Short mmCIF file of N, CA and C in Angstrom, two decimals:
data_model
loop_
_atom_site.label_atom_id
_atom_site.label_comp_id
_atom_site.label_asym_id
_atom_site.label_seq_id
_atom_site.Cartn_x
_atom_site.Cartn_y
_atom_site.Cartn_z
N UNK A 1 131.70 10.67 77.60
CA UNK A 1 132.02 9.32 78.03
C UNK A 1 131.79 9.16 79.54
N UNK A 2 131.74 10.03 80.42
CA UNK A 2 131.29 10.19 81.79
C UNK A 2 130.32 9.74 82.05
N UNK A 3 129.46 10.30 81.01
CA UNK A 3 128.27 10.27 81.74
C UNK A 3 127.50 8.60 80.96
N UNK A 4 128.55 8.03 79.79
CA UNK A 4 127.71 6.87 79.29
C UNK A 4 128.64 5.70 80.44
N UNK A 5 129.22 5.87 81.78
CA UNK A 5 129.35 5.02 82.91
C UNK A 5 128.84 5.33 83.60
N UNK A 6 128.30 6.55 83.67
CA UNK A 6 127.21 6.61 85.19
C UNK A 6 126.17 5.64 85.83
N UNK A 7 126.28 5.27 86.92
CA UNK A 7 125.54 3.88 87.02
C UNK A 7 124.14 4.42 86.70
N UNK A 8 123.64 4.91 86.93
CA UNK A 8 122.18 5.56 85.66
C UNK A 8 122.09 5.92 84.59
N UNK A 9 123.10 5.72 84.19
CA UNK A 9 123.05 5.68 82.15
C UNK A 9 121.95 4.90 81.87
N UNK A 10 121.60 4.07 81.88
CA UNK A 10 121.20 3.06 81.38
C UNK A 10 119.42 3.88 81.49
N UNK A 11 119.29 4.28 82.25
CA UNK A 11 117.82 4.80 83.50
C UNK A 11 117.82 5.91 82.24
N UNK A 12 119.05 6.79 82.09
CA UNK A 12 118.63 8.40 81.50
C UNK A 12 118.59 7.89 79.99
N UNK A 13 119.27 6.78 79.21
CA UNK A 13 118.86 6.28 78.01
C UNK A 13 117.73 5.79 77.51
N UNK A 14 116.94 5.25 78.37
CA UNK A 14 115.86 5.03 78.63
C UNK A 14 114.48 6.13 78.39
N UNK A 15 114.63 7.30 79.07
CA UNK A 15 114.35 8.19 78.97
C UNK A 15 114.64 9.26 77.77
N UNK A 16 115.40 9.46 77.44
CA UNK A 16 115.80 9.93 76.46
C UNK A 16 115.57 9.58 75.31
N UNK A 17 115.15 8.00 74.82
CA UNK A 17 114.87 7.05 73.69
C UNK A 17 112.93 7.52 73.49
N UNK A 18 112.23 7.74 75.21
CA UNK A 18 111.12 7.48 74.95
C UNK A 18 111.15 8.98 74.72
N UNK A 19 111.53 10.16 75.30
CA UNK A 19 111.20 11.12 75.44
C UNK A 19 111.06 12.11 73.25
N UNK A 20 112.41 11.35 72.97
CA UNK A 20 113.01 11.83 71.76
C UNK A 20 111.45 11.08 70.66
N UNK A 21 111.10 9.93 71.05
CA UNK A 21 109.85 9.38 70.07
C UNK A 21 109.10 10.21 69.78
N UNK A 22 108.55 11.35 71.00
CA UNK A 22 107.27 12.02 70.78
C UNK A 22 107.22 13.02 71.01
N UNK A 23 108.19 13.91 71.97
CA UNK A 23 108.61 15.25 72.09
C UNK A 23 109.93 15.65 72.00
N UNK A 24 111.19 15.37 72.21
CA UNK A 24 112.48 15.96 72.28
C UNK A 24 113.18 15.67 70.91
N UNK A 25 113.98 16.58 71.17
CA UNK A 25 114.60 16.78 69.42
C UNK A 25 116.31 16.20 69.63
N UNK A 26 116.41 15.69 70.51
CA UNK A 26 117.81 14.98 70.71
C UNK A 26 117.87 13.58 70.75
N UNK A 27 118.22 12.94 69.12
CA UNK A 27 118.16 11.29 68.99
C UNK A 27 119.18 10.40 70.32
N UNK A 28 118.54 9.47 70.36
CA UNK A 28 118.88 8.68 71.72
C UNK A 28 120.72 8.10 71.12
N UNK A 29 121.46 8.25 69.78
CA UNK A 29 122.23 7.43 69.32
C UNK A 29 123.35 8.05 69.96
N UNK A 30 123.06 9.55 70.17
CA UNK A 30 123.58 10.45 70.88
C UNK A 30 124.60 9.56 72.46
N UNK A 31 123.89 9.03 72.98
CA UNK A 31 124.22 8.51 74.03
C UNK A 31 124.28 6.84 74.41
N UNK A 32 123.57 5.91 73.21
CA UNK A 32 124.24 4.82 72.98
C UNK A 32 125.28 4.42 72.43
N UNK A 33 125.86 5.07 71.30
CA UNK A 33 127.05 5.39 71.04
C UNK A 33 128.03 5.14 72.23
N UNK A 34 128.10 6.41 72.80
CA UNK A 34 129.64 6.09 73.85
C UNK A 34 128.92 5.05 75.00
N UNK A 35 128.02 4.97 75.41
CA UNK A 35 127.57 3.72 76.20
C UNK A 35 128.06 2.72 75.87
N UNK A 36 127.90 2.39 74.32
CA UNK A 36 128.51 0.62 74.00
C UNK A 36 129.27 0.95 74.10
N UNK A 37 130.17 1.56 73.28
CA UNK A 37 131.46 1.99 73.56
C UNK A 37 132.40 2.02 74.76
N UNK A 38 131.78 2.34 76.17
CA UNK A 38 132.48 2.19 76.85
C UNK A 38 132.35 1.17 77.73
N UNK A 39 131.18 0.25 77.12
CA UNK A 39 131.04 -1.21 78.03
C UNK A 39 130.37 -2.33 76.75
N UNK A 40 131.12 -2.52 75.21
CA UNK A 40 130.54 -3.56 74.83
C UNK A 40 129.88 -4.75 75.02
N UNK A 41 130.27 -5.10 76.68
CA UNK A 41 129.82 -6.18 76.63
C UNK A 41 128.18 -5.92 76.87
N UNK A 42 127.79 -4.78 77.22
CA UNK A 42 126.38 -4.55 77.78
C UNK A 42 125.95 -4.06 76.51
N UNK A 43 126.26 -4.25 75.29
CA UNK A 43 126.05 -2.73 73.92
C UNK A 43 124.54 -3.51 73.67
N UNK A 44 124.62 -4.82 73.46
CA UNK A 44 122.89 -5.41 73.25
C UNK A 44 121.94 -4.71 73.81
N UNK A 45 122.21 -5.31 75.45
CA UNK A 45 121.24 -4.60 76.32
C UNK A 45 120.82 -3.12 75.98
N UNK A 46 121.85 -2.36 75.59
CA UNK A 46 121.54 -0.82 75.52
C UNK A 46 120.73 -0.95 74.24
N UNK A 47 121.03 -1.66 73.80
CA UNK A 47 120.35 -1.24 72.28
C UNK A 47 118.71 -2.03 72.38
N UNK A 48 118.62 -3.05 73.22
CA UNK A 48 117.45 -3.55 73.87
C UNK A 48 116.78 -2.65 74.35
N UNK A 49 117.21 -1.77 75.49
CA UNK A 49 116.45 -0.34 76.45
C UNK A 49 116.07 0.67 75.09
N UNK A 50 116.60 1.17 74.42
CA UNK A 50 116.94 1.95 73.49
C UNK A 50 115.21 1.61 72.53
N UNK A 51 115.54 0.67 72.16
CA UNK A 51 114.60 0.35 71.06
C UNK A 51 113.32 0.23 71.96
N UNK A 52 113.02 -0.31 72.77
CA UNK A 52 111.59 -0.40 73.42
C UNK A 52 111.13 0.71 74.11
N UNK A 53 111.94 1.32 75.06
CA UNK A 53 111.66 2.95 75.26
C UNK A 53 111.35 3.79 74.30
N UNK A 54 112.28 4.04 72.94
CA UNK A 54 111.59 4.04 71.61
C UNK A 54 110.48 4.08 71.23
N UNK A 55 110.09 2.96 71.09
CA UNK A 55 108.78 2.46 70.77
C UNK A 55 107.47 2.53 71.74
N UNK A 56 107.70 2.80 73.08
CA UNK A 56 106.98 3.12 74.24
C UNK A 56 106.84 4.70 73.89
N UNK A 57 107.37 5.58 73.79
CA UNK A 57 107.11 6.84 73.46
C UNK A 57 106.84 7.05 71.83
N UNK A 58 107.10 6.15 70.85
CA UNK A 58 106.47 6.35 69.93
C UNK A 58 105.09 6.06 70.09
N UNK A 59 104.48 4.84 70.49
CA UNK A 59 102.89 4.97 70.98
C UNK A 59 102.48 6.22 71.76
N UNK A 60 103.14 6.34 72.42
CA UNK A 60 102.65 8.00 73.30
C UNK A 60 102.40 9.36 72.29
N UNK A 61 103.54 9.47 71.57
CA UNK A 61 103.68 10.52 70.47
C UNK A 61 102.10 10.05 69.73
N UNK A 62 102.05 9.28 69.05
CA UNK A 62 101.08 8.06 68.24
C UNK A 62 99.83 8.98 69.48
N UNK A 63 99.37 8.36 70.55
CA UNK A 63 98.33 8.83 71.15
C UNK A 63 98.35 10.09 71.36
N UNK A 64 99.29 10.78 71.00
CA UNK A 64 99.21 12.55 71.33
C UNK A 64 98.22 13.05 69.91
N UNK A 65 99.09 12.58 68.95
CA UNK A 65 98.46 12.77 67.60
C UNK A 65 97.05 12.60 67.43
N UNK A 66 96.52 11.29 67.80
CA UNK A 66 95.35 10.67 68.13
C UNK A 66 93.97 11.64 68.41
N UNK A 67 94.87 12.09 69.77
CA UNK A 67 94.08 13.34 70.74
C UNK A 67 94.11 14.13 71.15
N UNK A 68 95.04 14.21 70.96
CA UNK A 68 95.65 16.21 71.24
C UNK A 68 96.16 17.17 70.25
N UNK A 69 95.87 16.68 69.06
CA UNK A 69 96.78 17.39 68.07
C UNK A 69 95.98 18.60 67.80
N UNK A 70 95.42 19.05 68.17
CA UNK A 70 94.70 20.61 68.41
C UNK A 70 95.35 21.33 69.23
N UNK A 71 96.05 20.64 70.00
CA UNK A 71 96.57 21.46 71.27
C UNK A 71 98.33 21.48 70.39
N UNK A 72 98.55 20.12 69.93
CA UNK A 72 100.34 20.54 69.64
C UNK A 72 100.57 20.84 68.22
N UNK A 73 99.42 21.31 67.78
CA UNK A 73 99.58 21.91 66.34
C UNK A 73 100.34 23.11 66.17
N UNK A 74 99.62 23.90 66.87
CA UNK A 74 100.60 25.32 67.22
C UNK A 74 102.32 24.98 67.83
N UNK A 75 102.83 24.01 68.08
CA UNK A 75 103.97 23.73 68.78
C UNK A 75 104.64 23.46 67.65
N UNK A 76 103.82 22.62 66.76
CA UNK A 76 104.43 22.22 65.91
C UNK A 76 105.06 22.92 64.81
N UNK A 77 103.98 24.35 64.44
CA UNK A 77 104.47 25.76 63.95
C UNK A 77 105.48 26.24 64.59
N UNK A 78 105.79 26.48 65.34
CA UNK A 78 106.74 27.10 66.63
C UNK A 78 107.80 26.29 66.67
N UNK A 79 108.19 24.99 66.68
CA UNK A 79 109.14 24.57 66.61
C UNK A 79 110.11 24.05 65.07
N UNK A 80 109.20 24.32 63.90
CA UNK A 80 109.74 24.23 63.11
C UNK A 80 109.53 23.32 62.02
N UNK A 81 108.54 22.27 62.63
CA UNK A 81 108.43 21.18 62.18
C UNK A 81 107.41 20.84 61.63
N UNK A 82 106.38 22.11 60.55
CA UNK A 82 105.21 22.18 60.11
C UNK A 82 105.27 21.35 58.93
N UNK A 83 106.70 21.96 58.06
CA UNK A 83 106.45 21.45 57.01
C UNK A 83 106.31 20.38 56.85
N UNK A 84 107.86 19.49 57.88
CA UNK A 84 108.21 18.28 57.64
C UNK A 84 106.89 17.09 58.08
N UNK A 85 105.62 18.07 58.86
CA UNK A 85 105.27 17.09 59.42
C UNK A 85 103.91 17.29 58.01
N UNK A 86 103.79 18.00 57.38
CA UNK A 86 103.06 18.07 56.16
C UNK A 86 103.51 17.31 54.73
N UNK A 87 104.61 17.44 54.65
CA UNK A 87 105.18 15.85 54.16
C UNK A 87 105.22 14.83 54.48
N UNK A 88 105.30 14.19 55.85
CA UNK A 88 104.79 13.10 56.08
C UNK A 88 103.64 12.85 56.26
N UNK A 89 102.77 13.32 56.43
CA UNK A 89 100.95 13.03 55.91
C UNK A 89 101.18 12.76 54.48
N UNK A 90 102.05 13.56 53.50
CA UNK A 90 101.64 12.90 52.39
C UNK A 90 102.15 11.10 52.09
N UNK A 91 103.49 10.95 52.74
CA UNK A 91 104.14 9.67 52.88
C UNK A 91 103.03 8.65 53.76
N UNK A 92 102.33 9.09 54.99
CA UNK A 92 101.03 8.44 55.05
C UNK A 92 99.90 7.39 53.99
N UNK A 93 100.17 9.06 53.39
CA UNK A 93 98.52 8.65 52.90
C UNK A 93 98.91 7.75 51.80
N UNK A 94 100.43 7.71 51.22
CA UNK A 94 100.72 6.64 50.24
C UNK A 94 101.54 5.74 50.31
N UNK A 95 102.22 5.64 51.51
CA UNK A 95 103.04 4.33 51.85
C UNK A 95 102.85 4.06 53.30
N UNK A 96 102.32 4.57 53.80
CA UNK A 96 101.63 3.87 55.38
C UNK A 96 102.50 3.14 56.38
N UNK A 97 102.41 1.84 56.21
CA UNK A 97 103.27 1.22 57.14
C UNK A 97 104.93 1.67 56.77
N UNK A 98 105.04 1.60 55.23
CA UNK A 98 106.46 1.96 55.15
C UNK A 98 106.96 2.94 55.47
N UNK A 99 106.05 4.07 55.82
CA UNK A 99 106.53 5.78 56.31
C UNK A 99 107.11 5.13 57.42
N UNK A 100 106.35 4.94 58.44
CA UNK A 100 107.19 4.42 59.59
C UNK A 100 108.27 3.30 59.76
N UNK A 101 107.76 2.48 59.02
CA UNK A 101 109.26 1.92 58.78
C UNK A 101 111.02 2.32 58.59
N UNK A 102 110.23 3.38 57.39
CA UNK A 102 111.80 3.97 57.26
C UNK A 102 112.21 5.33 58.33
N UNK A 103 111.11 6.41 59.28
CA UNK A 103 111.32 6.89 59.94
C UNK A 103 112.01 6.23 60.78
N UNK A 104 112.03 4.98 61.39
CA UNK A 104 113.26 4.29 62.39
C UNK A 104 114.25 4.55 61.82
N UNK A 105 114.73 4.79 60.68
CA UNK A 105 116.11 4.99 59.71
C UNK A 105 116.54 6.55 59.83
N UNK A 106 115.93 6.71 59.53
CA UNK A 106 116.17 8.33 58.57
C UNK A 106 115.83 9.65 59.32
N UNK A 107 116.80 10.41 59.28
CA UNK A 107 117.30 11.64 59.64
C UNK A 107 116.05 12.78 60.38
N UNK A 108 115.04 12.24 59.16
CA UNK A 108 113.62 13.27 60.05
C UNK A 108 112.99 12.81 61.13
N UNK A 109 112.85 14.17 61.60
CA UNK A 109 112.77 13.56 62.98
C UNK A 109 111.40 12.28 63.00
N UNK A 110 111.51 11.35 63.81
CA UNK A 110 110.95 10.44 64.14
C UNK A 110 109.56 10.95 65.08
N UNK A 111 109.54 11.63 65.76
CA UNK A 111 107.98 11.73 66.72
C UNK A 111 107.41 12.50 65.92
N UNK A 112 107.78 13.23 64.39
CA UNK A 112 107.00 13.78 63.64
C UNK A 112 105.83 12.54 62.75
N UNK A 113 106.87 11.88 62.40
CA UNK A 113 106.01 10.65 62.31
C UNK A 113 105.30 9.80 63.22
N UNK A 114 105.38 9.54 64.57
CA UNK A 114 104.71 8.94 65.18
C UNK A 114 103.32 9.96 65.73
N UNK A 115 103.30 11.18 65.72
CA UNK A 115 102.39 12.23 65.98
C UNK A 115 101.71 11.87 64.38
N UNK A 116 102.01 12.15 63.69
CA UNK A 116 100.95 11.85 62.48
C UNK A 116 100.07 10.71 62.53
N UNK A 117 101.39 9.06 62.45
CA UNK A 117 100.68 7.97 62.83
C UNK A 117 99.06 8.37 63.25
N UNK A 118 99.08 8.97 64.31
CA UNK A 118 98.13 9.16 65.36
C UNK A 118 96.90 9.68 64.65
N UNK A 119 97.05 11.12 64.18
CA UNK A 119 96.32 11.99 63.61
C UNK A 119 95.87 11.03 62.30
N UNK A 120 96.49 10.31 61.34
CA UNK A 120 96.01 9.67 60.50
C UNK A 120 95.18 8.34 61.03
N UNK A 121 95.31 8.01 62.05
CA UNK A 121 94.50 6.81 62.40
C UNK A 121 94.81 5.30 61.80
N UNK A 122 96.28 5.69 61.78
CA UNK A 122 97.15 4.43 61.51
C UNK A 122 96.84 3.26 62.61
N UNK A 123 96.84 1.37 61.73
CA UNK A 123 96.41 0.65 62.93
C UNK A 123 97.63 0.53 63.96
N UNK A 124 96.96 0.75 65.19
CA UNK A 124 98.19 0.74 65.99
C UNK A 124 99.54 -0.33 66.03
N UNK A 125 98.60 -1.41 66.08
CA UNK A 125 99.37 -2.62 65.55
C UNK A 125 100.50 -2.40 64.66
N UNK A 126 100.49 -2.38 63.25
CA UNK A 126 100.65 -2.05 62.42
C UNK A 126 102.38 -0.69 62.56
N UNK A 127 101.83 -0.02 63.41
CA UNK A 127 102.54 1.14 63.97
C UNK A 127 103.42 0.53 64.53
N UNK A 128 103.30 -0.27 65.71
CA UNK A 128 104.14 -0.68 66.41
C UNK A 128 105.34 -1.56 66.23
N UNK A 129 104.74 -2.30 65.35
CA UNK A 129 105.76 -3.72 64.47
C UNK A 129 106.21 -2.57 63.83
N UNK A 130 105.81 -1.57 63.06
CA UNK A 130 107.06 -1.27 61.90
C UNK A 130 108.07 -0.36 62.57
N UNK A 131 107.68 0.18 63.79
CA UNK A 131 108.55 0.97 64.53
C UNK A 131 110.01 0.19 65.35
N UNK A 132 109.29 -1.25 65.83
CA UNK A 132 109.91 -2.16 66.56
C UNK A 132 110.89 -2.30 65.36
N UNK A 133 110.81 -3.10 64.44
CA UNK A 133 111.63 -3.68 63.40
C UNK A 133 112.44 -2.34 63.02
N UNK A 134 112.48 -1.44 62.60
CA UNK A 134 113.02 -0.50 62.40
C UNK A 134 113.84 0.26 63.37
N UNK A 135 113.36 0.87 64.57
CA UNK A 135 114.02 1.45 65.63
C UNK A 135 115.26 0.55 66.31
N UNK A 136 114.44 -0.47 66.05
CA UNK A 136 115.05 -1.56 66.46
C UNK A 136 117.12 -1.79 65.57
N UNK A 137 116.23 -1.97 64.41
CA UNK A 137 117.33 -2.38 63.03
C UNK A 137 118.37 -0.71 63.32
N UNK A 138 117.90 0.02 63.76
CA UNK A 138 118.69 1.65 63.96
C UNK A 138 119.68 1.26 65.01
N UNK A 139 119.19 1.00 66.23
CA UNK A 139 119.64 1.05 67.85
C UNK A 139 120.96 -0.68 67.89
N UNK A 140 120.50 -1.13 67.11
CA UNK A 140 121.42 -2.67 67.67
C UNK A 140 122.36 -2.42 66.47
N UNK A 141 121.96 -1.67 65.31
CA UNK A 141 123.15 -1.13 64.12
C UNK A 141 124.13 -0.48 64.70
N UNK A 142 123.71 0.68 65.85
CA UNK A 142 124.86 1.33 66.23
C UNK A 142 125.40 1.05 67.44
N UNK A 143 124.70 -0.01 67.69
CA UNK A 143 125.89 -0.77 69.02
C UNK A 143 126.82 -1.74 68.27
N UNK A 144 126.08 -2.27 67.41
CA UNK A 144 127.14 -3.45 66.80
C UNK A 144 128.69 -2.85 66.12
N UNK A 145 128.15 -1.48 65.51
CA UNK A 145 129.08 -0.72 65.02
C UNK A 145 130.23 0.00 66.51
N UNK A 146 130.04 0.48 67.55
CA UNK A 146 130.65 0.56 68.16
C UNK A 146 131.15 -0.24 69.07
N UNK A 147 130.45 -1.59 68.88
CA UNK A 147 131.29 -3.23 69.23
C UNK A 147 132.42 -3.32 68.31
N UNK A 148 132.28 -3.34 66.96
CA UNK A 148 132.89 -3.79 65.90
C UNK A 148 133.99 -2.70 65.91
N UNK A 149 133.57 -1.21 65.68
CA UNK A 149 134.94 -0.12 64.97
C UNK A 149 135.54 1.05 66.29
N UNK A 150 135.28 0.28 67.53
CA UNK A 150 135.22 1.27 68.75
C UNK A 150 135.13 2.85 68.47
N UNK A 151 136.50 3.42 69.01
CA UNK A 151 136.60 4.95 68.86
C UNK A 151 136.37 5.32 68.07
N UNK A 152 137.04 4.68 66.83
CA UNK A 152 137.25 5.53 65.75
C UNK A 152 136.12 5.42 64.89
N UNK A 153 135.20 4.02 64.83
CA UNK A 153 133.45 4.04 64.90
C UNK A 153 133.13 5.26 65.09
N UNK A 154 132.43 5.79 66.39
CA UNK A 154 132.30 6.43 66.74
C UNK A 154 132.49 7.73 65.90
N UNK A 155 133.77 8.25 65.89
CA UNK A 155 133.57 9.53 65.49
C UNK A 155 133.12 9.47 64.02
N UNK A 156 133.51 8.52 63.63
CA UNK A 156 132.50 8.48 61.62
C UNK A 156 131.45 8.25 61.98
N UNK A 157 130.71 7.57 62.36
CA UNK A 157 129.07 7.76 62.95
C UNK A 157 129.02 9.26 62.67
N UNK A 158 129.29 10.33 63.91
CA UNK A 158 129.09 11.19 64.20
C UNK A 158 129.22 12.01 63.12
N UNK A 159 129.73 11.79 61.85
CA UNK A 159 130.18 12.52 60.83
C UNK A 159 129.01 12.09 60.04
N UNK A 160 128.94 10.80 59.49
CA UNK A 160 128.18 10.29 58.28
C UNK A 160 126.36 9.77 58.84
N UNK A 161 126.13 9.84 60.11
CA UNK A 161 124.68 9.30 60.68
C UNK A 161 123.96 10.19 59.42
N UNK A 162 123.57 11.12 58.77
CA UNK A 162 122.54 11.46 58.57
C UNK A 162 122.58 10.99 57.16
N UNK A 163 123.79 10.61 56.40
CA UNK A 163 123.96 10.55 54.65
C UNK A 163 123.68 8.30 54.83
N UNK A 164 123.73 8.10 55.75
CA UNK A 164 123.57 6.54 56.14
C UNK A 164 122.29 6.74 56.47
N UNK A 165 121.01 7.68 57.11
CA UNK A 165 119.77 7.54 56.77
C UNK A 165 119.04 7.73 55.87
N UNK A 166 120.05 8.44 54.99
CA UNK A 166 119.32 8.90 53.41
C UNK A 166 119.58 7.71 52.59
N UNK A 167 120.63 7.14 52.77
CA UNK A 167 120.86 5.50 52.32
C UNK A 167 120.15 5.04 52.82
N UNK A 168 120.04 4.59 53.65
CA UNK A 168 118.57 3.69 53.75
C UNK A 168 117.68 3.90 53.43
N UNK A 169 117.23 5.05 53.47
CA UNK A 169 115.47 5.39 52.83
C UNK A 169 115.44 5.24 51.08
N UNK A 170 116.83 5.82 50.69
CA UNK A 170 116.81 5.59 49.16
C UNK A 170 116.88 4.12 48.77
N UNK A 171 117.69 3.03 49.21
CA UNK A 171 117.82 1.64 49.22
C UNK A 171 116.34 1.08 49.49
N UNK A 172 115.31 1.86 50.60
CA UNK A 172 114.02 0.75 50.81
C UNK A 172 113.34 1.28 49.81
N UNK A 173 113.38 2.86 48.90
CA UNK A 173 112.29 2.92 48.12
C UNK A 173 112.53 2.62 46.47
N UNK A 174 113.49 2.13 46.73
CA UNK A 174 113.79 1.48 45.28
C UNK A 174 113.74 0.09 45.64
N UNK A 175 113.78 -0.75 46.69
CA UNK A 175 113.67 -1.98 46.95
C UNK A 175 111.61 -2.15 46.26
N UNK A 176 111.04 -0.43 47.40
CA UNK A 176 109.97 -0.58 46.66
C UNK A 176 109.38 -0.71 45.51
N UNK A 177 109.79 0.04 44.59
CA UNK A 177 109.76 -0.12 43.35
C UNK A 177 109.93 -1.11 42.46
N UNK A 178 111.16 -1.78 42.97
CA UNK A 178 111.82 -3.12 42.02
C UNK A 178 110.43 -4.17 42.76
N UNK A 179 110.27 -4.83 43.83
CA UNK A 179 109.05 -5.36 44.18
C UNK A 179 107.60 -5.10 43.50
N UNK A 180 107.74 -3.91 43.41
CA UNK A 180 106.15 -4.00 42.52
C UNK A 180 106.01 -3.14 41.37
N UNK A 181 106.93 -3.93 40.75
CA UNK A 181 107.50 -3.98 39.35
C UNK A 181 107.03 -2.51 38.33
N UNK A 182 107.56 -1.53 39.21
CA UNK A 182 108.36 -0.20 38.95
C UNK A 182 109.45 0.01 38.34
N UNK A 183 109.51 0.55 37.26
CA UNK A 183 110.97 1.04 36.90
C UNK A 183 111.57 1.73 37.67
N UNK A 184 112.90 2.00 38.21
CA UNK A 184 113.78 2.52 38.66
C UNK A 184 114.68 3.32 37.72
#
């Protein structure tokens, strides 16, 4: 809570939102959380910085993929994240815009998907709206929630964030299904 009043909170959230899109493994909710929390009235704004820094390093991640993914392939072995990022090529190659869509949601890491984006030659466009709408729908969810349930918000977040991204991803792919008239 110290450090979400530091008059540069706002500067290191920022950073942390773009950094987490395309290289760092520490989600930004981490530190919007007690930010709204300890100044609701600013919780928008944070969740404003949050989501576009976001999405500013998801294009970056997105252009790493693009053009460097020879170079962070091996990183990607090394850090752990081969498989997951070999499952999402397959979520690519068959739900496209919606992979990224629901990566703004859901638990895996996010610059694994925006590094693919890249490597698959997803339209950028395309990339960007579904990241916006999504990162977006993530970052102003958990300010509103620590507007709405303060402290005690907070620490259930911290408990349930990852079984609330598996809800969502299970809720959009049966939304998929029922839409194009799939049995469920």
């Amino acid at each position: 809570m110290r450090w979400a009043v530091h008059p540069y909170a706002p500067r290191y959230l920022a950073g942390l939102s773009f950094a987490e899109s395309s290289f760092f493994p520490i989600p930004p909710d981490m530190m919007l959380a007690p930010m709204a929390l300890a100044n609701p009235s600013k919780a928008w704004r944070y969740a404003g910085i949050t989501t576009i820094a976001s999405v500013v390093g998801g294009l970056f991640g997105y252009l790493i993929g693009h053009f460097l993914f020879e170079v962070i392939e091996p990183l990607l072995h090394q850090a752990g994240y081969w498989s997951k990022y070999q499952e999402v090529q397959g979520w690519f190659a068959k739900w496209g815009f919606w992979a990224v869509f629901l990566a703004g949601f859901s638990p895996v890491p996010y610059k694994v998907f925006t590094i693919a984006a890249g490597v698959m030659g997803m339209p950028p466009l395309a990339f960007a709206l579904a990241s916006l709408v999504s990162r977006g729908g993530r970052f102003y969810l958990v300010s509103a929630l620590m507007v709405w349930g303060g402290a005690r918000m907070e620490r259930t977040l911290r408990i349930y964030i990852d079984r609330i991204g598996w809800a969502t991803v299970a809720l959009a792919i049966i939304a998929y299904l029922v839409v194009n008239g799939t049995d469920v």
